[in-house]
Amino acid sequence: MTAAPTYIQVLLPVKLRWIPTYRADMPLQAGRRVCVELGRRRYDGVVWRTLERPDLPPERIQPIVAVQDELPRVTAEELRFWEFLSDYYLCTLGEVYKAAYPLLKLRSEQTAADILARLQQRLARKEEQLAGRHGERVMQRLSAERDALQAQLAACRAQSGSADKPGRPAPGKPLVLTAAGRREAYLPALREALAAGRQALVLTPEIAFCDRLEALLAPEFGQQLLVFHSGKTPVRRRAAAESLRSGSPAIVLGTRSALFLPYRDLGLVVVDEEQDAAYKQTDPAPRYHGRDAAVALAGIHGARVLLGAAVPSLETLLNVRLGKYDLADGPAAAPRAEVIDLAAERRKNGLVGTFSRKLIDAVRRTDGPVVLLRGWEKPEPLQDEIAALFPDRSIRVLTLSALKREGASGAALLAVLQADALVSRDDFRADERAAQIVGTLCQFAPRVIVQTAVPARFDAARGTDALLDERRQFGFPPYTRLVEFRRQGSGEVVERHFLPRDRSLAARKAALAAALPTGTYPDVDPLD
């Protein structure tokens, strides 16, 4: 008697507003990997769910091509995380799957599957040899070789098919750290996670921050520290994924792509520089925010959350106000820079080209390295100005992104020639960005000078409480949620919708997604 077919929905790494249904000859649980056909193309898919009744006539439902047991299963926690990203950021599950398992990652997994197949073939040949007649010494050697192959095979299978661990309730509220030594404060929490046999994630906005944190963490945690970002080779990244999949206690240090790794028992999530705009994915979908996605991932796993920033985002500070987050040691004093008003200096003939006379004097009086940050200035004319004004000094000129990447090499003075260029847009987020930029700069040098045409924007005396009150008065985020419709290709904003931050939010977002104009895409919580 033929067994009744099983009907399953299968996620494919393509943008589909629906989840295709297929037929299988055996029960398949969510997370199993299968090969299927769609539109005459074959795809590596993931079983999303089993259907009691198919949503199509059975004769119209295609069978799967194959079950891919050689590929690791996707965990229940991964699937829940994908669903959160799809629902909140108004994209398809297929787009999330493609981000989580890009082509290079799939090829890397196939390489691991090929290794598994070769081990099985070698073991079969070794068993055939053992079945023959041999002397005692040869039999001992063949037996030892067989045992070694069996051990390798068992290790590979354990990595690709270890059981999901049950989720745990989140241990308290996220904790916000603002003190100067906050990175050192990560260490005891990381030790505690490893001692409990759990895994930890330390997220950074850019590779440069990864490199600096690696210098802090590597001496302490050695081989238990797994660094994961686009600068690492596919082999290194696959090894990190396999280590996590096996359930081994480990610390992952990475950029936002590390959110998609197959954690088995995540006990701690640290988001360093949580205010940094680089956490926001712009293209392609899912256009998620790494900090908010990390907090959601921690909730799925029952993991503790630490958020670190010299000047936290207003979103985080509002959560502190509302009692959703805790602030360690009370509010820290905002980092301060010396502000030079370019308009005032111009009125009193206090400018020499790009430089104010105040900045020229500060550079000449500084004992130690000086780093200048340029904005709109062209490099070649600027170097000519520097050579004329400071003929006896070697001065580094960097952009903000280069500063984050390379550091300031022990600079005694860090000066911004035109700070307004770093804010990029004059919108409701400009004052918040300015405060956060100053906070970032103050981490690189003991003295920071900012030249600006809008001095009030960079004045630390205007605290975050005032900024939050202003946002509430005008109905701007974080008191509302912003959804923009942007034109495909150019990214031009076509429509902006400020939605109430209440129980109606999900329904309102879904209604917006249903009314999306042709040729546009939604961007939830945009930062630029």
Short mmCIF file of C-alpha atoms in Angstrom, two decimals:
data_model
loop_
_atom_site.label_atom_id
_atom_site.label_comp_id
_atom_site.label_asym_id
_atom_site.label_seq_id
_atom_site.Cartn_x
_atom_site.Cartn_y
_atom_site.Cartn_z
CA MET A 1 0.00 0.00 0.00
CA THR A 2 1.43 3.38 -1.04
CA ALA A 3 1.89 5.90 1.78
CA ALA A 4 -0.13 9.10 1.57
CA PRO A 5 1.93 12.02 0.24
CA THR A 6 3.06 14.85 2.49
CA TYR A 7 2.37 18.41 1.34
CA ILE A 8 4.92 21.02 2.36
CA GLN A 9 5.55 24.72 1.82
CA VAL A 10 9.13 25.38 0.73
CA LEU A 11 11.06 28.64 1.06
CA LEU A 12 13.12 29.54 -2.00
CA PRO A 13 15.87 32.21 -2.18
CA VAL A 14 13.79 34.43 -4.48
CA LYS A 15 11.32 37.28 -3.99
CA LEU A 16 7.89 35.65 -3.94
CA ARG A 17 4.79 37.01 -2.21
CA TRP A 18 3.62 33.42 -1.73
CA ILE A 19 5.29 30.23 -0.50
CA PRO A 20 5.18 27.38 -3.06
CA THR A 21 3.65 24.02 -2.12
CA TYR A 22 5.29 20.70 -3.05
CA ARG A 23 4.63 17.00 -2.55
CA ALA A 24 6.96 14.58 -0.75
CA ASP A 25 6.78 10.82 -0.26
CA MET A 26 7.80 11.06 3.38
CA PRO A 27 7.12 13.34 6.36
CA LEU A 28 9.49 16.33 6.37
CA GLN A 29 9.87 18.64 9.34
CA ALA A 30 10.37 22.39 9.12
CA GLY A 31 14.00 23.27 8.47
CA ARG A 32 14.81 20.22 6.31
CA ARG A 33 16.65 21.05 3.10
CA VAL A 34 15.16 19.99 -0.23
CA CYS A 35 15.83 20.50 -3.91
CA VAL A 36 12.78 21.65 -5.91
CA GLU A 37 11.92 23.03 -9.33
CA LEU A 38 10.18 26.34 -10.03
CA GLY A 39 9.80 27.75 -13.51
CA ARG A 40 12.20 25.18 -15.01
CA ARG A 41 14.94 26.12 -12.55
CA ARG A 42 16.17 24.10 -9.61
CA TYR A 43 16.57 25.66 -6.18
CA ASP A 44 17.89 24.60 -2.80
CA GLY A 45 14.90 25.19 -0.55
CA VAL A 46 13.96 24.97 3.12
CA VAL A 47 10.80 23.29 4.39
CA TRP A 48 8.70 26.04 5.99
CA ARG A 49 5.76 23.99 7.25
CA THR A 50 3.66 20.88 6.59
CA LEU A 51 0.10 21.39 5.32
CA GLU A 52 -2.78 19.24 6.50
CA ARG A 53 -4.61 20.19 3.33
CA PRO A 54 -2.86 21.59 0.27
CA ASP A 55 -3.97 24.98 -1.04
CA LEU A 56 -4.01 23.61 -4.62
CA PRO A 57 -5.58 20.57 -6.30
CA PRO A 58 -3.18 17.62 -5.66
CA GLU A 59 -2.69 16.99 -9.38
CA ARG A 60 -1.21 20.49 -9.79
CA ILE A 61 1.37 20.07 -7.02
CA GLN A 62 4.89 19.16 -8.13
CA PRO A 63 6.97 16.60 -6.23
CA ILE A 64 10.25 17.66 -4.67
CA VAL A 65 13.36 16.66 -6.61
CA ALA A 66 15.31 15.37 -3.61
CA VAL A 67 15.74 15.57 0.15
CA GLN A 68 19.15 17.10 0.89
CA ASP A 69 20.06 15.32 4.10
CA GLU A 70 23.71 16.03 3.38
CA LEU A 71 23.04 19.74 4.03
CA PRO A 72 22.54 21.00 7.60
CA ARG A 73 19.02 21.67 8.77
CA VAL A 74 17.84 25.19 9.45
CA THR A 75 16.97 25.52 13.13
CA ALA A 76 13.60 26.54 14.52
CA GLU A 77 15.25 29.66 15.96
CA GLU A 78 16.58 30.64 12.54
CA LEU A 79 13.12 30.27 11.01
CA ARG A 80 11.54 32.39 13.76
CA PHE A 81 14.19 35.05 13.21
CA TRP A 82 13.55 35.06 9.46
CA GLU A 83 9.82 35.44 10.09
CA PHE A 84 10.44 38.43 12.38
CA LEU A 85 12.59 40.16 9.74
CA SER A 86 10.02 39.49 7.02
CA ASP A 87 7.08 40.76 9.08
CA TYR A 88 8.73 43.82 10.61
CA TYR A 89 10.71 45.05 7.60
CA LEU A 90 7.97 44.31 5.02
CA CYS A 91 9.92 41.95 2.79
CA THR A 92 9.39 38.38 1.64
CA LEU A 93 10.66 35.31 3.46
CA GLY A 94 12.53 34.39 0.28
CA GLU A 95 14.52 37.63 0.45
CA VAL A 96 15.44 36.89 4.07
CA TYR A 97 16.44 33.32 3.19
CA LYS A 98 18.65 34.63 0.38
CA ALA A 99 20.36 37.04 2.81
CA ALA A 100 20.83 34.31 5.42
CA TYR A 101 22.08 31.71 2.93
CA PRO A 102 23.68 33.58 0.02
CA LEU A 103 25.04 31.63 -2.94
CA LEU A 104 28.59 31.56 -1.57
CA LYS A 105 27.35 30.10 1.71
CA LEU A 106 25.30 27.47 -0.12
CA ARG A 107 28.36 26.50 -2.17
CA SER A 108 30.40 26.29 1.02
CA GLU A 109 27.79 23.97 2.54
CA GLN A 110 27.85 21.86 -0.61
CA THR A 111 31.63 21.59 -0.22
CA ALA A 112 31.08 20.29 3.30
CA ALA A 113 28.49 17.84 1.94
CA ASP A 114 31.01 16.64 -0.66
CA ILE A 115 33.55 16.04 2.11
CA LEU A 116 30.95 13.98 3.97
CA ALA A 117 30.24 11.91 0.83
CA ARG A 118 33.95 11.25 0.25
CA LEU A 119 34.37 10.11 3.86
CA GLN A 120 31.47 7.69 3.40
CA GLN A 121 33.06 6.31 0.23
CA ARG A 122 36.45 5.89 1.93
CA LEU A 123 34.80 4.14 4.87
CA ALA A 124 32.96 1.75 2.53
CA ARG A 125 36.23 0.87 0.77
CA LYS A 126 37.93 0.33 4.12
CA GLU A 127 35.14 -2.03 5.21
CA GLU A 128 35.61 -4.00 1.97
CA GLN A 129 39.34 -4.32 2.68
CA LEU A 130 38.65 -5.53 6.21
CA ALA A 131 36.35 -8.23 4.81
CA GLY A 132 39.34 -9.80 3.03
CA ARG A 133 42.01 -12.11 4.44
CA HIS A 134 45.02 -10.30 5.93
CA GLY A 135 47.74 -10.81 8.45
CA GLU A 136 47.28 -9.58 12.02
CA ARG A 137 49.38 -6.41 11.60
CA VAL A 138 47.52 -5.42 8.41
CA MET A 139 44.16 -6.05 10.10
CA GLN A 140 45.18 -3.84 13.03
CA ARG A 141 46.21 -1.03 10.67
CA LEU A 142 43.00 -1.28 8.62
CA SER A 143 40.89 -1.36 11.79
CA ALA A 144 42.61 1.76 13.12
CA GLU A 145 42.08 3.56 9.80
CA ARG A 146 38.41 2.52 9.77
CA ASP A 147 37.92 3.78 13.35
CA ALA A 148 39.51 7.13 12.43
CA LEU A 149 37.19 7.50 9.42
CA GLN A 150 34.17 6.64 11.56
CA ALA A 151 35.18 9.32 14.07
CA GLN A 152 35.55 11.94 11.31
CA LEU A 153 32.19 10.93 9.85
CA ALA A 154 30.47 11.14 13.24
CA ALA A 155 31.91 14.63 13.81
CA CYS A 156 30.68 15.85 10.39
CA ARG A 157 27.21 14.43 11.01
CA ALA A 158 27.06 16.00 14.46
CA GLN A 159 27.82 19.42 12.97
CA SER A 160 25.21 19.14 10.23
CA GLY A 161 22.40 17.62 12.24
CA SER A 162 22.68 18.48 15.92
CA ALA A 163 19.33 18.86 17.66
CA ASP A 164 17.84 22.26 18.36
CA LYS A 165 18.02 23.32 21.97
CA PRO A 166 14.82 24.67 23.51
CA GLY A 167 14.48 28.43 23.81
CA ARG A 168 14.76 30.03 27.23
CA PRO A 169 13.06 33.06 28.73
CA ALA A 170 15.06 36.28 28.35
CA PRO A 171 17.10 36.96 31.53
CA GLY A 172 16.05 40.51 32.34
CA LYS A 173 15.98 43.72 30.33
CA PRO A 174 18.67 44.82 27.88
CA LEU A 175 21.38 46.76 29.70
CA VAL A 176 22.78 49.98 28.19
CA LEU A 177 26.46 50.73 28.92
CA THR A 178 27.76 54.26 28.31
CA ALA A 179 30.87 54.52 30.51
CA ALA A 180 34.33 54.89 28.99
CA GLY A 181 35.32 51.36 30.05
CA ARG A 182 32.21 49.70 28.65
CA ARG A 183 34.14 47.34 26.36
CA GLU A 184 36.07 45.93 29.30
CA ALA A 185 32.68 45.45 30.98
CA TYR A 186 31.76 43.00 28.21
CA LEU A 187 34.41 40.54 29.42
CA PRO A 188 32.76 39.18 32.60
CA ALA A 189 29.46 38.71 30.77
CA LEU A 190 31.24 36.78 28.00
CA ARG A 191 33.07 34.62 30.55
CA GLU A 192 29.75 33.85 32.25
CA ALA A 193 28.13 32.76 28.97
CA LEU A 194 30.99 30.39 28.14
CA ALA A 195 31.07 29.00 31.69
CA ALA A 196 27.38 28.14 31.30
CA GLY A 197 28.18 26.23 28.10
CA ARG A 198 26.38 28.75 25.90
CA GLN A 199 27.29 30.82 22.84
CA ALA A 200 27.68 34.60 22.58
CA LEU A 201 27.51 37.20 19.82
CA VAL A 202 29.43 40.49 19.85
CA LEU A 203 28.13 42.68 17.04
CA THR A 204 29.97 45.68 15.60
CA PRO A 205 28.86 48.14 12.89
CA GLU A 206 31.98 47.82 10.71
CA ILE A 207 34.99 45.56 10.19
CA ALA A 208 37.32 48.20 11.68
CA PHE A 209 35.52 47.95 15.02
CA CYS A 210 35.81 44.14 14.80
CA ASP A 211 39.57 44.44 14.48
CA ARG A 212 39.86 46.63 17.59
CA LEU A 213 37.60 44.38 19.67
CA GLU A 214 39.47 41.31 18.46
CA ALA A 215 42.64 42.78 20.00
CA LEU A 216 40.77 42.99 23.33
CA LEU A 217 39.02 39.62 23.22
CA ALA A 218 41.55 37.29 21.55
CA PRO A 219 44.07 37.19 24.44
CA GLU A 220 41.24 36.31 26.83
CA PHE A 221 39.27 33.75 24.82
CA GLY A 222 41.74 32.33 22.28
CA GLN A 223 40.26 29.69 19.96
CA GLN A 224 36.78 30.14 21.43
CA LEU A 225 36.64 33.51 19.65
CA LEU A 226 35.25 33.18 16.10
CA VAL A 227 35.58 36.29 13.91
CA PHE A 228 32.95 36.47 11.17
CA HIS A 229 32.67 39.16 8.49
CA SER A 230 33.14 39.64 4.75
CA GLY A 231 36.89 40.12 5.18
CA LYS A 232 37.32 36.49 6.26
CA THR A 233 37.70 33.65 3.76
CA PRO A 234 34.76 31.35 2.97
CA VAL A 235 36.66 28.52 4.68
CA ARG A 236 36.97 30.53 7.92
CA ARG A 237 33.32 31.54 7.80
CA ARG A 238 32.18 27.97 7.17
CA ALA A 239 34.31 26.75 10.07
CA ALA A 240 32.63 29.31 12.36
CA ALA A 241 29.16 28.17 11.26
CA GLU A 242 30.05 24.49 11.77
CA SER A 243 31.42 25.17 15.24
CA LEU A 244 28.20 26.93 16.26
CA ARG A 245 26.04 24.24 14.68
CA SER A 246 27.81 21.60 16.76
CA GLY A 247 26.67 23.41 19.92
CA SER A 248 30.18 24.18 21.17
CA PRO A 249 30.47 27.18 23.53
CA ALA A 250 31.95 30.04 21.50
CA ILE A 251 32.00 33.81 21.05
CA VAL A 252 31.23 35.22 17.61
CA LEU A 253 32.66 38.67 16.86
CA GLY A 254 31.20 40.04 13.66
CA THR A 255 29.28 42.57 11.63
CA ARG A 256 25.54 42.35 11.02
CA SER A 257 25.83 39.30 8.72
CA ALA A 258 26.77 37.32 11.86
CA LEU A 259 23.11 37.56 12.91
CA PHE A 260 22.31 34.82 10.38
CA LEU A 261 24.68 32.20 11.80
CA PRO A 262 23.17 28.90 13.10
CA TYR A 263 23.37 29.50 16.86
CA ARG A 264 22.39 26.49 18.93
CA ASP A 265 22.26 28.03 22.42
CA LEU A 266 22.80 31.77 22.33
CA GLY A 267 23.23 33.10 25.85
CA LEU A 268 24.53 36.65 25.33
CA VAL A 269 24.23 39.33 22.64
CA VAL A 270 26.46 42.42 22.80
CA VAL A 271 25.83 45.30 20.37
CA ASP A 272 28.84 47.62 20.41
CA GLU A 273 28.40 51.21 19.15
CA GLU A 274 24.67 50.50 18.99
CA GLN A 275 23.95 54.03 17.74
CA ASP A 276 26.02 53.66 14.55
CA ALA A 277 24.05 54.15 11.32
CA ALA A 278 26.14 51.42 9.62
CA TYR A 279 23.93 48.85 11.37
CA LYS A 280 21.12 49.71 8.93
CA GLN A 281 21.04 47.57 5.80
CA THR A 282 20.02 49.67 2.80
CA ASP A 283 20.16 47.31 -0.20
CA PRO A 284 19.10 44.68 -0.95
CA ALA A 285 16.18 43.51 1.21
CA PRO A 286 15.79 42.71 4.04
CA ARG A 287 16.50 46.35 4.96
CA TYR A 288 16.90 45.60 8.65
CA HIS A 289 18.61 47.40 11.51
CA GLY A 290 21.32 45.21 13.04
CA ARG A 291 20.77 46.47 16.59
CA ASP A 292 17.02 45.89 16.60
CA ALA A 293 17.40 42.55 14.84
CA ALA A 294 19.99 41.50 17.43
CA VAL A 295 17.60 42.31 20.29
CA ALA A 296 14.89 40.25 18.56
CA LEU A 297 17.33 37.35 18.04
CA ALA A 298 18.26 37.45 21.72
CA GLY A 299 14.58 37.26 22.65
CA ILE A 300 14.14 34.16 20.49
CA HIS A 301 17.06 32.41 22.22
CA GLY A 302 16.45 33.73 25.73
CA ALA A 303 19.78 35.57 25.69
CA ARG A 304 21.00 38.47 27.78
CA VAL A 305 21.55 41.78 25.88
CA LEU A 306 24.21 44.47 26.39
CA LEU A 307 24.10 47.68 24.30
CA GLY A 308 27.24 49.83 24.30
CA ALA A 309 27.56 53.45 23.16
CA ALA A 310 29.14 56.70 24.35
CA VAL A 311 26.05 58.53 23.06
CA PRO A 312 23.17 56.03 22.74
CA SER A 313 20.56 56.34 20.02
CA LEU A 314 17.34 58.12 20.89
CA GLU A 315 15.51 54.84 20.20
CA THR A 316 17.52 53.18 22.96
CA LEU A 317 17.13 56.12 25.36
CA LEU A 318 13.36 56.12 24.85
CA ASN A 319 13.31 52.42 25.75
CA VAL A 320 15.17 53.37 28.93
CA ARG A 321 12.57 56.07 29.65
CA LEU A 322 9.76 53.57 29.10
CA GLY A 323 11.38 51.04 31.44
CA LYS A 324 12.03 48.47 28.70
CA TYR A 325 15.83 48.82 29.01
CA ASP A 326 18.06 49.48 32.03
CA LEU A 327 20.82 52.09 32.03
CA ALA A 328 23.98 51.02 33.87
CA ASP A 329 25.39 53.53 36.39
CA GLY A 330 23.00 56.31 35.36
CA PRO A 331 23.43 58.68 32.40
CA ALA A 332 27.05 59.42 31.49
CA ALA A 333 28.19 62.94 30.63
CA ALA A 334 28.04 63.50 26.88
CA PRO A 335 31.47 63.69 25.21
CA ARG A 336 32.42 67.29 24.42
CA ALA A 337 34.29 68.83 21.51
CA GLU A 338 35.57 72.38 21.16
CA VAL A 339 33.27 74.05 18.65
CA ILE A 340 34.43 76.79 16.27
CA ASP A 341 31.68 78.85 14.62
CA LEU A 342 32.74 79.25 10.98
CA ALA A 343 30.17 81.98 10.27
CA ALA A 344 31.40 84.06 13.22
CA GLU A 345 35.03 83.54 12.22
CA ARG A 346 34.26 84.61 8.66
CA ARG A 347 32.62 87.85 9.85
CA LYS A 348 35.75 88.87 11.76
CA ASN A 349 38.19 87.73 9.04
CA GLY A 350 39.21 84.79 11.17
CA LEU A 351 39.50 82.31 8.29
CA VAL A 352 42.60 81.42 6.28
CA GLY A 353 41.20 79.32 3.46
CA THR A 354 39.67 76.20 5.01
CA PHE A 355 41.16 76.84 8.46
CA SER A 356 40.03 79.17 11.22
CA ARG A 357 42.82 81.06 12.96
CA LYS A 358 41.76 79.34 16.20
CA LEU A 359 42.35 75.92 14.64
CA ILE A 360 45.67 77.00 13.14
CA ASP A 361 46.83 78.13 16.57
CA ALA A 362 45.64 74.87 18.20
CA VAL A 363 47.51 72.73 15.67
CA ARG A 364 50.72 74.73 16.10
CA ARG A 365 50.53 74.44 19.89
CA THR A 366 49.81 70.71 19.97
CA ASP A 367 52.61 68.41 21.08
CA GLY A 368 51.96 65.11 19.38
CA PRO A 369 50.31 63.77 16.22
CA VAL A 370 47.48 65.74 14.60
CA VAL A 371 44.73 64.20 12.47
CA LEU A 372 42.40 66.30 10.30
CA LEU A 373 39.02 65.05 9.13
CA ARG A 374 37.86 66.38 5.79
CA GLY A 375 34.31 66.59 4.53
CA TRP A 376 33.65 68.41 1.26
CA GLU A 377 37.28 69.47 0.78
CA LYS A 378 39.26 68.05 -2.15
CA PRO A 379 42.42 66.19 -1.04
CA GLU A 380 44.99 67.89 -3.31
CA PRO A 381 44.17 71.58 -2.60
CA LEU A 382 43.82 70.72 1.09
CA GLN A 383 47.30 69.20 1.18
CA ASP A 384 48.67 72.40 -0.39
CA GLU A 385 46.99 74.47 2.36
CA ILE A 386 48.42 72.22 5.06
CA ALA A 387 51.93 72.41 3.60
CA ALA A 388 51.74 76.22 3.52
CA LEU A 389 50.33 76.61 7.05
CA PHE A 390 52.28 73.84 8.80
CA PRO A 391 55.51 73.33 6.83
CA ASP A 392 57.30 71.57 9.69
CA ARG A 393 54.52 69.14 10.64
CA SER A 394 53.38 65.79 9.27
CA ILE A 395 49.59 65.81 9.47
CA ARG A 396 47.30 62.94 8.49
CA VAL A 397 44.13 63.78 6.59
CA LEU A 398 41.30 61.23 6.76
CA THR A 399 37.62 60.87 6.02
CA LEU A 400 35.29 59.68 8.79
CA SER A 401 35.06 56.20 7.27
CA ALA A 402 38.87 56.01 6.99
CA LEU A 403 39.19 57.10 10.63
CA LYS A 404 36.89 54.28 11.72
CA ARG A 405 38.84 51.84 9.57
CA GLU A 406 42.41 52.93 10.32
CA GLY A 407 42.19 54.66 13.70
CA ALA A 408 44.02 57.85 14.70
CA SER A 409 47.38 56.28 15.72
CA GLY A 410 47.67 58.02 19.09
CA ALA A 411 46.64 61.47 17.88
CA ALA A 412 46.86 64.27 20.44
CA LEU A 413 44.42 66.41 18.44
CA LEU A 414 41.62 65.42 16.07
CA ALA A 415 40.04 68.31 14.16
CA VAL A 416 37.07 68.33 11.78
CA LEU A 417 37.38 70.95 9.06
CA GLN A 418 33.70 71.05 8.06
CA ALA A 419 31.60 68.97 10.44
CA ASP A 420 28.34 69.77 8.65
CA ALA A 421 29.46 67.53 5.78
CA LEU A 422 29.48 64.55 8.17
CA VAL A 423 25.82 64.97 9.12
CA SER A 424 24.91 64.41 5.43
CA ARG A 425 21.27 65.53 5.63
CA ASP A 426 19.50 68.41 7.31
CA ASP A 427 16.51 66.46 8.63
CA PHE A 428 15.00 65.63 12.01
CA ARG A 429 17.89 63.26 12.80
CA ALA A 430 20.66 65.82 12.16
CA ASP A 431 21.15 66.92 15.79
CA GLU A 432 21.22 63.32 17.01
CA ARG A 433 23.78 62.40 14.33
CA ALA A 434 25.96 65.35 15.32
CA ALA A 435 26.02 64.29 18.98
CA GLN A 436 26.86 60.71 18.01
CA ILE A 437 29.63 61.81 15.64
CA VAL A 438 31.22 63.83 18.45
CA GLY A 439 30.95 60.79 20.72
CA THR A 440 32.72 58.66 18.10
CA LEU A 441 35.49 61.23 17.51
CA CYS A 442 36.21 61.59 21.23
CA GLN A 443 37.14 57.90 21.33
CA PHE A 444 40.09 58.54 19.00
CA ALA A 445 41.83 61.53 20.62
CA PRO A 446 41.92 63.37 23.96
CA ARG A 447 41.16 66.70 22.27
CA VAL A 448 38.61 67.19 19.50
CA ILE A 449 37.91 70.45 17.65
CA VAL A 450 34.92 70.85 15.34
CA GLN A 451 34.55 73.61 12.75
CA THR A 452 30.89 74.09 11.81
CA ALA A 453 28.43 76.61 10.40
CA VAL A 454 25.78 75.34 12.86
CA PRO A 455 27.51 75.42 16.28
CA ALA A 456 24.35 74.69 18.28
CA ARG A 457 24.10 71.29 16.57
CA PHE A 458 27.44 70.14 18.01
CA ASP A 459 26.96 71.67 21.47
CA ALA A 460 26.92 68.91 24.10
CA ALA A 461 25.10 71.22 26.53
CA ARG A 462 21.92 70.44 24.60
CA GLY A 463 21.25 67.01 26.05
CA THR A 464 19.41 63.99 24.75
CA ASP A 465 16.41 64.74 26.97
CA ALA A 466 15.84 67.94 24.99
CA LEU A 467 16.16 66.05 21.71
CA LEU A 468 13.64 63.43 22.84
CA ASP A 469 11.16 66.08 23.98
CA GLU A 470 11.48 67.80 20.60
CA ARG A 471 10.84 64.54 18.73
CA ARG A 472 7.74 63.87 20.84
CA GLN A 473 6.41 67.38 20.21
CA PHE A 474 6.60 66.97 16.42
CA GLY A 475 5.62 63.29 16.26
CA PHE A 476 8.97 62.08 14.92
CA PRO A 477 10.70 58.74 15.64
CA PRO A 478 11.33 57.17 18.09
CA TYR A 479 7.85 58.23 19.25
CA THR A 480 6.52 57.09 15.88
CA ARG A 481 7.69 54.60 13.26
CA LEU A 482 8.75 55.84 9.83
CA VAL A 483 8.05 53.86 6.66
CA GLU A 484 9.28 55.28 3.37
CA PHE A 485 8.39 54.23 -0.15
CA ARG A 486 11.51 54.51 -2.31
CA ARG A 487 11.93 54.25 -6.04
CA GLN A 488 13.58 51.08 -7.32
CA GLY A 489 17.09 51.76 -8.59
CA SER A 490 17.58 55.36 -7.45
CA GLY A 491 16.34 55.00 -3.85
CA GLU A 492 14.53 58.35 -4.16
CA VAL A 493 11.90 58.85 -1.45
CA VAL A 494 8.41 58.86 -2.99
CA GLU A 495 6.26 58.81 0.17
CA ARG A 496 6.86 59.08 3.93
CA HIS A 497 4.49 57.66 6.53
CA PHE A 498 4.82 58.32 10.28
CA LEU A 499 2.88 55.60 12.10
CA PRO A 500 1.77 55.55 15.76
CA ARG A 501 3.89 53.36 17.99
CA ASP A 502 0.99 51.34 19.38
CA ARG A 503 -0.83 48.05 18.89
CA SER A 504 -2.08 49.15 15.48
CA LEU A 505 1.47 49.38 14.08
CA ALA A 506 1.64 45.91 12.50
CA ALA A 507 -1.76 46.28 10.81
CA ARG A 508 -0.93 49.77 9.52
CA LYS A 509 2.39 48.57 8.09
CA ALA A 510 0.69 45.62 6.39
CA ALA A 511 -1.87 47.99 4.85
CA LEU A 512 0.94 50.20 3.53
CA ALA A 513 2.72 47.19 2.04
CA ALA A 514 -0.50 46.16 0.28
CA ALA A 515 -0.80 49.65 -1.25
CA LEU A 516 2.85 49.88 -2.37
CA PRO A 517 3.10 51.94 -5.58
CA THR A 518 4.49 50.17 -8.64
CA GLY A 519 8.26 50.49 -9.00
CA THR A 520 8.88 51.23 -5.32
CA TYR A 521 9.94 49.33 -2.22
CA PRO A 522 9.28 49.91 1.50
CA ASP A 523 12.05 50.98 3.88
CA VAL A 524 11.14 50.61 7.57
CA ASP A 525 12.99 52.79 10.12
CA PRO A 526 15.29 54.40 7.50
CA LEU A 527 18.29 56.39 8.71
CA ASP A 528 19.37 58.22 5.55
#
